[in-house]
Short mmCIF file of C-alpha atoms in Angstrom, two decimals:
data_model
loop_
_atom_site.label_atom_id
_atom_site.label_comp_id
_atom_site.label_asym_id
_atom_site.label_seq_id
_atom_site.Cartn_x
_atom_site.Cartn_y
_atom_site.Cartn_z
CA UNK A 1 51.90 16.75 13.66
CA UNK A 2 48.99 18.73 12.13
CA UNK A 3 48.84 15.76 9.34
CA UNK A 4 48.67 13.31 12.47
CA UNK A 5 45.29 15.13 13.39
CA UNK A 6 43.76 15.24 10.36
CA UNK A 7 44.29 11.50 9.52
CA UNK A 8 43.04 10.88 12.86
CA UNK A 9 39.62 13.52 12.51
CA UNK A 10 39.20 11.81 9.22
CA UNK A 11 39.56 7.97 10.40
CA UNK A 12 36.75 9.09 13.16
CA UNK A 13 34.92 10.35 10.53
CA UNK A 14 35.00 7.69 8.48
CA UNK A 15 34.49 5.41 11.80
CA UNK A 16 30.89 7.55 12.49
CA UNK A 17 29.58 7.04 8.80
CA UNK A 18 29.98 3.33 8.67
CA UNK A 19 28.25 3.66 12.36
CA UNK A 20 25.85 5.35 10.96
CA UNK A 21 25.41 2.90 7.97
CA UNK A 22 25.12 0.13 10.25
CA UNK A 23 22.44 2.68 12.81
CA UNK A 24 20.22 2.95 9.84
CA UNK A 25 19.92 -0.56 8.97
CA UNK A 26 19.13 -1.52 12.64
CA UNK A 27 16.94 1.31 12.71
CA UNK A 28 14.94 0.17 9.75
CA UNK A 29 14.72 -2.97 10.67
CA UNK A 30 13.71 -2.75 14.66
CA UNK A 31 12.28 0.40 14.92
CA UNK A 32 11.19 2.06 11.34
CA UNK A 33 9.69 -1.75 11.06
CA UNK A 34 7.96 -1.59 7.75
CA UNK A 35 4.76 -3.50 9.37
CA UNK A 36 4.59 -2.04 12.52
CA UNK A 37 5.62 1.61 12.49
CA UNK A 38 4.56 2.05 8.66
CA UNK A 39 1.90 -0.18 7.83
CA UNK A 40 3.61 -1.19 5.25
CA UNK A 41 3.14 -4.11 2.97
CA UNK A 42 0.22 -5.47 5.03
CA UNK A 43 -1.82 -6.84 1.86
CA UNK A 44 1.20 -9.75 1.34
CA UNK A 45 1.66 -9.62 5.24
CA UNK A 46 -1.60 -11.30 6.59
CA UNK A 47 -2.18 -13.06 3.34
CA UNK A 48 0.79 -15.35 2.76
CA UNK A 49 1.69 -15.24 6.19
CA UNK A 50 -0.31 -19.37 7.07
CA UNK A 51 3.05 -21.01 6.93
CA UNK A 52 6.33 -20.30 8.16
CA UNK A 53 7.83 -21.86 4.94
CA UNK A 54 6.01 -19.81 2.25
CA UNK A 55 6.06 -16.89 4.83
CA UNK A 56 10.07 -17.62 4.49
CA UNK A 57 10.22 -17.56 0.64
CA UNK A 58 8.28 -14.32 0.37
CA UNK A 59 10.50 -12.42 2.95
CA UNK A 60 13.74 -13.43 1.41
CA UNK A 61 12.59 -11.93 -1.50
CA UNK A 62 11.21 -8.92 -0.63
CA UNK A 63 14.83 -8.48 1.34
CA UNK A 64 16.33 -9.32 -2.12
CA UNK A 65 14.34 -6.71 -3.88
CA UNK A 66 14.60 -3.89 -1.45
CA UNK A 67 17.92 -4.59 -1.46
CA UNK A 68 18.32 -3.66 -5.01
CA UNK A 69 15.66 -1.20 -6.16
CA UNK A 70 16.17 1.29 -3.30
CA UNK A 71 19.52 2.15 -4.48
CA UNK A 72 18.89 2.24 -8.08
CA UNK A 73 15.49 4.49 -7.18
CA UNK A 74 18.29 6.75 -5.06
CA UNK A 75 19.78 7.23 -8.58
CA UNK A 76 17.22 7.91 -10.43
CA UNK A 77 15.75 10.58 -8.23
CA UNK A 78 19.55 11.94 -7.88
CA UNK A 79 20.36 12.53 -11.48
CA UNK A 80 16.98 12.46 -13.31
CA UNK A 81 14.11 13.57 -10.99
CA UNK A 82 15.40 16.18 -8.54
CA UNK A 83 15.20 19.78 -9.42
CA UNK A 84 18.12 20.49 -11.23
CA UNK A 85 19.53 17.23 -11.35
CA UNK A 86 19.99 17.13 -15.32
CA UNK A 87 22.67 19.44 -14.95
CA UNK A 88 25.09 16.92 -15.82
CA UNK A 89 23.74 16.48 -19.24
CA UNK A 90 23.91 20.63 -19.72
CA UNK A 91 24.09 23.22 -17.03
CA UNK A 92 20.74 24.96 -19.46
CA UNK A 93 18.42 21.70 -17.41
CA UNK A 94 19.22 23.54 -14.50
CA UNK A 95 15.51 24.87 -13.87
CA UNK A 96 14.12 21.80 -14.83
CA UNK A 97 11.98 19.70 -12.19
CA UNK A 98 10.48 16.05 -13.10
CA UNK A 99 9.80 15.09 -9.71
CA UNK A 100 5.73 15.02 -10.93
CA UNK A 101 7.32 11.42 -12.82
CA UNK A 102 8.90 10.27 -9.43
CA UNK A 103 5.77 8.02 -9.25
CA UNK A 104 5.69 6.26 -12.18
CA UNK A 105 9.23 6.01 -12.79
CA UNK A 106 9.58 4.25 -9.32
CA UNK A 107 6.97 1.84 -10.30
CA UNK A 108 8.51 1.20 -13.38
CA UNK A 109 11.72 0.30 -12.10
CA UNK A 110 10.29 -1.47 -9.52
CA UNK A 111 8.42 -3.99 -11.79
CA UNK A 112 10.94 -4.17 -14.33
CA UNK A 113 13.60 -4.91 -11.75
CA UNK A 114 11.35 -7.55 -10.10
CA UNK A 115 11.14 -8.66 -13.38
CA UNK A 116 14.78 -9.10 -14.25
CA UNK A 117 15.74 -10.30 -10.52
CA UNK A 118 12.89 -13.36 -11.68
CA UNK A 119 14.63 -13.67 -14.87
CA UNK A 120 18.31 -13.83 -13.26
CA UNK A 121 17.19 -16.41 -10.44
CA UNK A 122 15.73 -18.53 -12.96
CA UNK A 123 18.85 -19.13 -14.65
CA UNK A 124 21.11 -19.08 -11.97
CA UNK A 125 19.51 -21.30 -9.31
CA UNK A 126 16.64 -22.86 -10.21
CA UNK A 127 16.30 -24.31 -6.54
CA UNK A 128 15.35 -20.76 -5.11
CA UNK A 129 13.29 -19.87 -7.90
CA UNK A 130 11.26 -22.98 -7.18
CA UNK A 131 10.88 -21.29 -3.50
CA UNK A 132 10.27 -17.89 -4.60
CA UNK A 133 8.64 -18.23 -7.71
CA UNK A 134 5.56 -17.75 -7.31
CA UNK A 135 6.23 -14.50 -5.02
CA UNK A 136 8.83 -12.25 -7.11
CA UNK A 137 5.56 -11.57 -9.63
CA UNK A 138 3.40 -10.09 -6.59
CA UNK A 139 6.30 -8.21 -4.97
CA UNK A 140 5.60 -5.57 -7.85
CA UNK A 141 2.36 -4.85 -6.45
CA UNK A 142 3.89 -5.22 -2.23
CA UNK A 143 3.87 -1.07 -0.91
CA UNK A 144 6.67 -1.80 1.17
CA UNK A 145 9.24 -1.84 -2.07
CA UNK A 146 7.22 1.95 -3.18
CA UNK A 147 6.80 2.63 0.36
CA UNK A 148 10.98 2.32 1.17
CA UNK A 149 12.06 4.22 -2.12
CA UNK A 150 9.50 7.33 -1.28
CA UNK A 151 10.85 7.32 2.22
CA UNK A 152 14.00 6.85 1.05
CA UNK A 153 13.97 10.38 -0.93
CA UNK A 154 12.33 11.95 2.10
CA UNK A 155 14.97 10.89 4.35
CA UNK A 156 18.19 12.65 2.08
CA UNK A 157 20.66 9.83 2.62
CA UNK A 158 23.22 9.02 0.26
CA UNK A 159 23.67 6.23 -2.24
CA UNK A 160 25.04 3.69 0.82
CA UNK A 161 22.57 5.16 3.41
CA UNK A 162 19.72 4.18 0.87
CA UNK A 163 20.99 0.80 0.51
CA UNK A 164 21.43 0.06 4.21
CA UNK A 165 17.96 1.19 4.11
CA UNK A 166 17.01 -0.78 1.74
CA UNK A 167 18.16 -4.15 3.47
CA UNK A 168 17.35 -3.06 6.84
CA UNK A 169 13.47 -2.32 5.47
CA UNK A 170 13.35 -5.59 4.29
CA UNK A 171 14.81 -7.64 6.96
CA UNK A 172 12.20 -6.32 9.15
CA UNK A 173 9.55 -7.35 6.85
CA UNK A 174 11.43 -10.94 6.72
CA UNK A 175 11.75 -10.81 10.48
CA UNK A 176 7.67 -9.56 11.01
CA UNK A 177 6.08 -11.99 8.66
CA UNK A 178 8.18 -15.36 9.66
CA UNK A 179 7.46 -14.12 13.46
CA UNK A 180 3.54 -13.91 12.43
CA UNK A 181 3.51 -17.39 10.51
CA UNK A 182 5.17 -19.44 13.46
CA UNK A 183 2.07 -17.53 15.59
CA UNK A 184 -0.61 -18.26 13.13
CA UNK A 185 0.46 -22.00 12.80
CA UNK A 186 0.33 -22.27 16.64
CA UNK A 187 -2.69 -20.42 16.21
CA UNK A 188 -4.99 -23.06 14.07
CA UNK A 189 -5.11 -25.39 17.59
CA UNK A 190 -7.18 -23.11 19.75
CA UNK A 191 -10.32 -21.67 19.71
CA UNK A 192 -11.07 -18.52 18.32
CA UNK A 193 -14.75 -16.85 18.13
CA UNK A 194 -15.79 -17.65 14.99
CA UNK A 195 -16.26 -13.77 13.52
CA UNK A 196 -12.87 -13.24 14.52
CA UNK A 197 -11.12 -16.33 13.11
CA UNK A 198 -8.62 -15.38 10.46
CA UNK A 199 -7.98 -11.89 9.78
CA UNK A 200 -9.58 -10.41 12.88
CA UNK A 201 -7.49 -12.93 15.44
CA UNK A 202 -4.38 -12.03 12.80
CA UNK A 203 -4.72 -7.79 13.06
CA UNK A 204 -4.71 -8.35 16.92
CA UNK A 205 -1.91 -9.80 16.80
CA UNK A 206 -0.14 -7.86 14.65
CA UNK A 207 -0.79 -5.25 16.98
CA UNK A 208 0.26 -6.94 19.89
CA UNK A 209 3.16 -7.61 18.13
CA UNK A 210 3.55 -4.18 17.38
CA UNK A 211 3.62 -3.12 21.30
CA UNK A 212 6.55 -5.54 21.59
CA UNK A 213 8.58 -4.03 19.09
CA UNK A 214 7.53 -0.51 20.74
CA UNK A 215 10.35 -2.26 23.78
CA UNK A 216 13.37 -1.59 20.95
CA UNK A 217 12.98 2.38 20.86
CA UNK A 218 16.05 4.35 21.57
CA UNK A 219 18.23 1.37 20.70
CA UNK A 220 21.48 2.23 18.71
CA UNK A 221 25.00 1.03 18.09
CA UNK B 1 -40.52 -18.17 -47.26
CA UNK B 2 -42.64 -17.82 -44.30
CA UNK B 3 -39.44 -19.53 -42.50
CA UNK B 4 -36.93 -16.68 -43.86
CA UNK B 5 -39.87 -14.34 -42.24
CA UNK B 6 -40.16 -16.12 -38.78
CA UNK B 7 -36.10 -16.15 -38.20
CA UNK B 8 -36.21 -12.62 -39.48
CA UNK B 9 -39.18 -11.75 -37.01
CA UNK B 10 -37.08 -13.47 -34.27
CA UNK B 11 -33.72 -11.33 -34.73
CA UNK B 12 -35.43 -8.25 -34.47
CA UNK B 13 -37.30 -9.76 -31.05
CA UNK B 14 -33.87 -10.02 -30.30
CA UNK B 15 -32.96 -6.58 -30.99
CA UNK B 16 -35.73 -5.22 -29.77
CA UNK B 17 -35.15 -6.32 -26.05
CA UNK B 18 -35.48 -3.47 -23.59
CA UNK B 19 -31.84 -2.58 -22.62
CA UNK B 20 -31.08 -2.58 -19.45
CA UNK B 21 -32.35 -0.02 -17.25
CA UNK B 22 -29.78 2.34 -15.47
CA UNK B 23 -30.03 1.28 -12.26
CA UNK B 24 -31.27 -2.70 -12.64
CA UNK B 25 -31.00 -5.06 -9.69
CA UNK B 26 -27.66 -6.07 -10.59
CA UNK B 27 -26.35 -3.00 -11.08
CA UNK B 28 -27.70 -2.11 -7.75
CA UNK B 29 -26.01 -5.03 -6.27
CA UNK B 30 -22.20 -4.20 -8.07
CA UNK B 31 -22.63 -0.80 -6.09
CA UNK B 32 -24.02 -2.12 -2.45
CA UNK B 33 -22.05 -5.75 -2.39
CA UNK B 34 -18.96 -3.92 -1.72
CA UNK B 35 -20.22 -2.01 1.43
CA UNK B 36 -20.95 -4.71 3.67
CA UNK B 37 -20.83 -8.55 2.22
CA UNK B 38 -17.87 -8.16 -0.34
CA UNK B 39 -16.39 -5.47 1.59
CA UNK B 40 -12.66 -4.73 0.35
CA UNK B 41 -11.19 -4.57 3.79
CA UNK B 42 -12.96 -6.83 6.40
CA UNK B 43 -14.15 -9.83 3.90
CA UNK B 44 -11.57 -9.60 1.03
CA UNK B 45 -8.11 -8.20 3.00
CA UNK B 46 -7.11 -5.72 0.68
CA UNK B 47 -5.50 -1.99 0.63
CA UNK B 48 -4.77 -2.59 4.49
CA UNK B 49 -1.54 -0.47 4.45
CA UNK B 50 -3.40 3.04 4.02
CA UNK B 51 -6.18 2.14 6.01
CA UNK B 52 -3.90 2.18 9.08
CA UNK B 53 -1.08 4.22 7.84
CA UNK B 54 -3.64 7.38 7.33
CA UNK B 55 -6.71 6.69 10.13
CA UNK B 56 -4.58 9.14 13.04
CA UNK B 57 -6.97 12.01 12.40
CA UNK B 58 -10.39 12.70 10.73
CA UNK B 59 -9.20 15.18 8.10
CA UNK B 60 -6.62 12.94 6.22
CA UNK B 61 -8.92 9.62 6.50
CA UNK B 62 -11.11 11.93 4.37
CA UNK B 63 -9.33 13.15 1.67
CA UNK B 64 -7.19 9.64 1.34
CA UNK B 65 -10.86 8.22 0.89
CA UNK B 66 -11.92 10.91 -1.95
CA UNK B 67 -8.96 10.81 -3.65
CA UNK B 68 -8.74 6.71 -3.75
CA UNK B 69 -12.15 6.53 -4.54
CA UNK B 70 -11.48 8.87 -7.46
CA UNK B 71 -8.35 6.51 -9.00
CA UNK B 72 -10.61 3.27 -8.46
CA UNK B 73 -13.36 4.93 -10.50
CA UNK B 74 -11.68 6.14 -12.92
CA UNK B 75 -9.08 3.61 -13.29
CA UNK B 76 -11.70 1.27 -13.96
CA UNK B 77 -12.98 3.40 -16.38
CA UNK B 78 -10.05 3.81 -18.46
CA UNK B 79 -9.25 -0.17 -18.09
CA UNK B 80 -12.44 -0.61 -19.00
CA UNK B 81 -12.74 1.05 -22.25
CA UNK B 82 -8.93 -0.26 -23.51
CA UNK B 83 -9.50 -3.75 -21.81
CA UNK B 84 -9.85 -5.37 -25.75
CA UNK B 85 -6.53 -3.51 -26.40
CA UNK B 86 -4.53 -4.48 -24.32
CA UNK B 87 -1.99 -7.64 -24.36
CA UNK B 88 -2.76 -10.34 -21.46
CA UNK B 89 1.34 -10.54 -21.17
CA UNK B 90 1.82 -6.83 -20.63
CA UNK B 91 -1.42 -6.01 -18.53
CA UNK B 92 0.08 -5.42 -15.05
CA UNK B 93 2.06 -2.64 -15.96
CA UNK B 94 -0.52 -1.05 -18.36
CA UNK B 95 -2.53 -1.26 -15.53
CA UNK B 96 0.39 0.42 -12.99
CA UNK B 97 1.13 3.25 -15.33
CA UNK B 98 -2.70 4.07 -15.55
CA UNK B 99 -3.10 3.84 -11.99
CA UNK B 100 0.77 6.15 -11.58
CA UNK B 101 -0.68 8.59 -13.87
CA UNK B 102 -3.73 9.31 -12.11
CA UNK B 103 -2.08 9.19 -8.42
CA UNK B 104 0.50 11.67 -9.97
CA UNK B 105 -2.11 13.75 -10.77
CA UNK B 106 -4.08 13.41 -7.17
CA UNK B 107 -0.68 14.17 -5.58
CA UNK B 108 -0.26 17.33 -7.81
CA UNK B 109 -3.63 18.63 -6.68
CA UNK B 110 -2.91 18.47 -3.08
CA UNK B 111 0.54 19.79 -3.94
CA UNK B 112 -1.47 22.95 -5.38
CA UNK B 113 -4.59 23.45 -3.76
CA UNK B 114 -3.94 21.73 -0.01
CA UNK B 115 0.06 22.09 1.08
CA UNK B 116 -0.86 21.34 4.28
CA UNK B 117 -2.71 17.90 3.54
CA UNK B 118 -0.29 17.35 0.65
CA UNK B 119 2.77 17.45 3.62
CA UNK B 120 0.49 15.34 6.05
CA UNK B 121 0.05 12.32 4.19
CA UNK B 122 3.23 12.23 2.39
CA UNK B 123 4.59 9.00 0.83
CA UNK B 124 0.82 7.39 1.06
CA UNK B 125 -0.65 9.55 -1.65
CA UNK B 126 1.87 7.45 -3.78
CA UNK B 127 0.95 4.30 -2.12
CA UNK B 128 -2.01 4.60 -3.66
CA UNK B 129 -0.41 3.14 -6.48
CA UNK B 130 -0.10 -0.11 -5.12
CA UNK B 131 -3.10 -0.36 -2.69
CA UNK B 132 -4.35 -3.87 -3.76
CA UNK B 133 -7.95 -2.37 -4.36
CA UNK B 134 -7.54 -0.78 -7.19
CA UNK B 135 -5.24 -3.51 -8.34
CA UNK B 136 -7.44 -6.22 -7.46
CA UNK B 137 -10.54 -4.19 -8.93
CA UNK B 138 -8.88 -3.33 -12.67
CA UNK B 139 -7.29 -7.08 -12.15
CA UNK B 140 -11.07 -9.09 -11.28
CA UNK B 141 -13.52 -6.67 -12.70
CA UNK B 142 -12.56 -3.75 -15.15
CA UNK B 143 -10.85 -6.01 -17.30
CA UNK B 144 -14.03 -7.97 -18.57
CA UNK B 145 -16.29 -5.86 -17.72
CA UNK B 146 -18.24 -2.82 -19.82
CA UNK B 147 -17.54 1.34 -18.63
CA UNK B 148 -20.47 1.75 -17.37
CA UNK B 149 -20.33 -1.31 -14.85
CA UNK B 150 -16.77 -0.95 -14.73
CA UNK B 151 -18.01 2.83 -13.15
CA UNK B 152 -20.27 1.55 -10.77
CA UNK B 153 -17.87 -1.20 -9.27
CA UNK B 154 -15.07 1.16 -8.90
CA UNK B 155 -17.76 3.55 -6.91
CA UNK B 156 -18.79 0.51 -5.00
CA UNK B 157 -15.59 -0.53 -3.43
CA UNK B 158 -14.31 3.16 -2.81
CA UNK B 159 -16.90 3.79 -0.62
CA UNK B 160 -16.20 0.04 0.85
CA UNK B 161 -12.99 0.96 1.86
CA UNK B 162 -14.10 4.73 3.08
CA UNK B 163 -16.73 3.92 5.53
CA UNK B 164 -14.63 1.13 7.00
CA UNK B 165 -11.15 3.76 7.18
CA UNK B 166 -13.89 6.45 8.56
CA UNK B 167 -14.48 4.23 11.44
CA UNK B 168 -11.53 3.19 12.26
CA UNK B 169 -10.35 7.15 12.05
CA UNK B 170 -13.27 8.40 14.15
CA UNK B 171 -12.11 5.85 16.96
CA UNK B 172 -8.80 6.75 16.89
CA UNK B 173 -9.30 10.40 16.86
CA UNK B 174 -12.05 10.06 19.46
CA UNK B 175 -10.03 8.24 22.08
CA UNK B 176 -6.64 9.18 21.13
CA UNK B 177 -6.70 12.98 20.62
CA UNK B 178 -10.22 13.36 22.35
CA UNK B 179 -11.57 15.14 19.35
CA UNK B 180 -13.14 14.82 16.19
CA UNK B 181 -12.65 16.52 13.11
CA UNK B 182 -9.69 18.37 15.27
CA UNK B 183 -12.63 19.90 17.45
CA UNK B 184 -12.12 18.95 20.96
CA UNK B 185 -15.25 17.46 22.11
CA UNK B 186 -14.61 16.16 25.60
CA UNK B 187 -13.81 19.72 26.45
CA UNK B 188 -16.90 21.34 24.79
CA UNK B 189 -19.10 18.95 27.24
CA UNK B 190 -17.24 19.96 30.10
CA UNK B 191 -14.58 17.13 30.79
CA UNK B 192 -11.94 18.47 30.66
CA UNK B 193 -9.53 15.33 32.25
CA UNK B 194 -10.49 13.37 29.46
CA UNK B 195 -7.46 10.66 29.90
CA UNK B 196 -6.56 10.05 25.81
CA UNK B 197 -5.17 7.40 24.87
CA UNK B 198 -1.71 7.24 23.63
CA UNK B 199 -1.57 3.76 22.12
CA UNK B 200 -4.77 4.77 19.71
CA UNK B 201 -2.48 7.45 18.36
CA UNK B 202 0.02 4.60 17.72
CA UNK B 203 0.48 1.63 15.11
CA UNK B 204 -1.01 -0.68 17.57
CA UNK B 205 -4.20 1.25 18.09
CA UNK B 206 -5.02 0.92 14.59
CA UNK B 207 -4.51 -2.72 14.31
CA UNK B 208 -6.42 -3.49 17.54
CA UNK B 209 -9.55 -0.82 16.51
CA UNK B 210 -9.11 -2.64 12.87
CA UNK B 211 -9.30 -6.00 14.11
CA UNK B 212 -12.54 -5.43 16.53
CA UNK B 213 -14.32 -3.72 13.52
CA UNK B 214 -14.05 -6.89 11.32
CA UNK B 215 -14.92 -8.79 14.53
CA UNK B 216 -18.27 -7.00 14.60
CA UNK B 217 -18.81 -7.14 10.56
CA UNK B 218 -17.73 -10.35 10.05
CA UNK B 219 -20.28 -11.51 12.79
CA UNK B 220 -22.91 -9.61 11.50
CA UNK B 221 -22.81 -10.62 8.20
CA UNK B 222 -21.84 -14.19 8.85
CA UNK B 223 -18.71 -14.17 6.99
CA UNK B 224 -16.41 -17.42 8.36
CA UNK B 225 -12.71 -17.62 7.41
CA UNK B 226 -11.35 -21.19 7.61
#
């Protein structure tokens, strides 16, 4: 009988966490939106953002790279950078605090994994490198990828939190910038006041688009 | 004989060319390009994410400005003076970790000597790192470029980028907290129902107070994007 309960407080557990999972990916992507709530990755936003199809390559990798650098970042700052964390070399690191290097070790993982993911696509499909090629090298240099991991630390989640993060950061970049391209394309047939052609036009729409995503606040599963 | 003498004669003409004054014409114009023709922001689209992310209030537009106008400087500088050393292949992450290492050290200054700042801007300190500005700047100019120049470009697009993130800050502070500089102005004159606006506080009142700015600078300086 009392076995009974726990299974069943445990399942229920186990039910909220994947919830929870699945919350923070929705979250990230509709409502944390890396362009519109954070301002994040604008640079590669409004400049590669003319065609839906290039628009499309650059998203998918950004989702790719998010996908994989925000987990191994959630290492690094778990058994390297956080106070104490070295402890499981020698419990005498105990004191020891390298979160000053959180910086430049997340940028050097980030490059050297965009770096790698190039190198791996390459071999694998050559198709979808043709697609993303040009666009993995930049990504390095995109604050969304920095921008995720250094929220990601703020936020304490745990290693499947961070990747559900992760993901769900980047799909809403994917989502934003294809949305933005199919606008801008429709865009090149009317007439815009010459001053404002180009970026100006682009930044009020972007927050335009902004106030629409403002509608999914509150949502959850 | 004579002709040793005359090609002699020449190379010290040569030599003895006044250097360049401190402040030439074209040094002038690497400094004053940046603020309103080559502007960083409104003509060249770059380091967009901190200019909205940080623009809320007054106070933080400020500091982000000093402190990225500090990392472009001396970034440049230090690009600049290793710029023969350094392998083509390998340059973007020389380039990172000299940017990282003086971010790290910006953040750590905050950390000790402003808490409160240090906690306000959070994660964009960091962003510095990859605010396309000082990328683009090491990338196009400190890389083939001498110190000194290197110096006065770097100072040049810092205080590109600040003026334009001051204005958009000032806006947004004036009509969505009703103050400036955290002093509340519509209620020193007197008006007290001063309705502020909530969507200036917000993402989209950065893009839209963004977007009329480079409306207005673009027009001015006859800048057309095709």
């Amino acid at each position: 009988m009392d076995s009974k309960i726990k299974v069943r407080i445990r399942r229920t557990l186990i039910e909220q966490s994947i919830m929870e999972v699945f919350n923070i990916a929705l979250r990230g992507i509709f409502i944390d939106n890396m362009i519109f709530a954070y301002y994040l990755g604008m640079c590669s936003f409004l400049a590669v953002s003319k065609k839906v199809e290039t628009a499309f390559g650059l998203g998918l990798a950004v989702v790719f790279v998010l996908t994989l650098t925000v987990p191994v970042n959630w290492l690094l700052q778990e058994y390297v950078l956080k106070e104490g964390a070295l402890t499981w070399i020698d419990g005498s690191f105990e004191s020891i605090d390298l979160t000053f290097l959180q910086f430049i070790m997340f940028i050097a993982v980030i490059a050297s994994m965009v770096q790698l993911v190039e190198m791996i696509i390459e071999k694998l499909s050559p198709a979808l490198y043709g697609s993303l090629g040009i666009f993995l090298p930049l990504i390095a240099v995109n604050c969304a990828i920095l921008g995720s991991s250094l929220f990601m630390v703020q936020k304490d989640y745990n290693i499947i939190e961070a990747t559900s993060y992760g993901f769900g950061s980047g799909f809403g970049f994917f989502l934003a910038i294809i949305a933005l391209a199919a606008i801008r394309e429709k865009l090149k047939y009317s007439m815009v006041p010459s001053g404002l052609k180009g970026l100006g036009i682009t930044m009020l729409i972007t927050g335009l688009m902004g106030l629409a995503f403002k509608a999914f606040i509150g949502i959850a599963l | 004989m004579s002709a040793e003498e005359t090609v002699v004669e020449k190379e010290l003409k040569v030599e003895k060319k006044p250097a360049e004054p401190f402040l030439s014409k074209r040094r002038k114009n690497i400094v004053t390009d940046p603020l309103s023709d080559d502007n960083p922001i409104t003509i060249q689209v770059l380091g967009i994410c901190s200019a909205l992310a940080v623009t809320v209030k007054l106070e933080p537009t400020l500091v982000m400005s000093i402190a990225v106008v500090f990392v472009i400087v001396f970034a440049n500088l230090i690009i600049s003076l290793m710029r023969n050393l350094i392998p083509g292949r390998i340059r973007i992450i020389v380039q990172l970790a000299v940017v990282a290492t003086l971010v790290t050290l910006v953040s750590e200054f905050l950390k000790a000597y402003s808490y409160d700042m240090y906690k306000v801007l959070g994660a964009y300190v960091g962003l510095i790192i990859t605010n396309c500005i000082v990328m683009g700047r090491l990338e196009a100019f400190a890389m083939a470029n001498k110190p000194y120049d290197s110096i006065l470009d770097g100072l040049g697009s810092g205080f590109g980028y600040a003026w334009i993130i001051l204005t958009v800050a000032f806006f947004r502070e004036l009509l969505g907290s009703g103050s400036i500089f955290d002093f509340k102005i519509f209620e020193a004159i007197g008006w007290t129902t001063f309705p502020t606006n909530g969507l200036m506080v917000d993402s989209i009142g950065a893009f839209v107070v963004l977007g009329i700015l480079i409306w207005i600078q673009r027009s001015k300086s006859g800048y057309v994007e095709h």
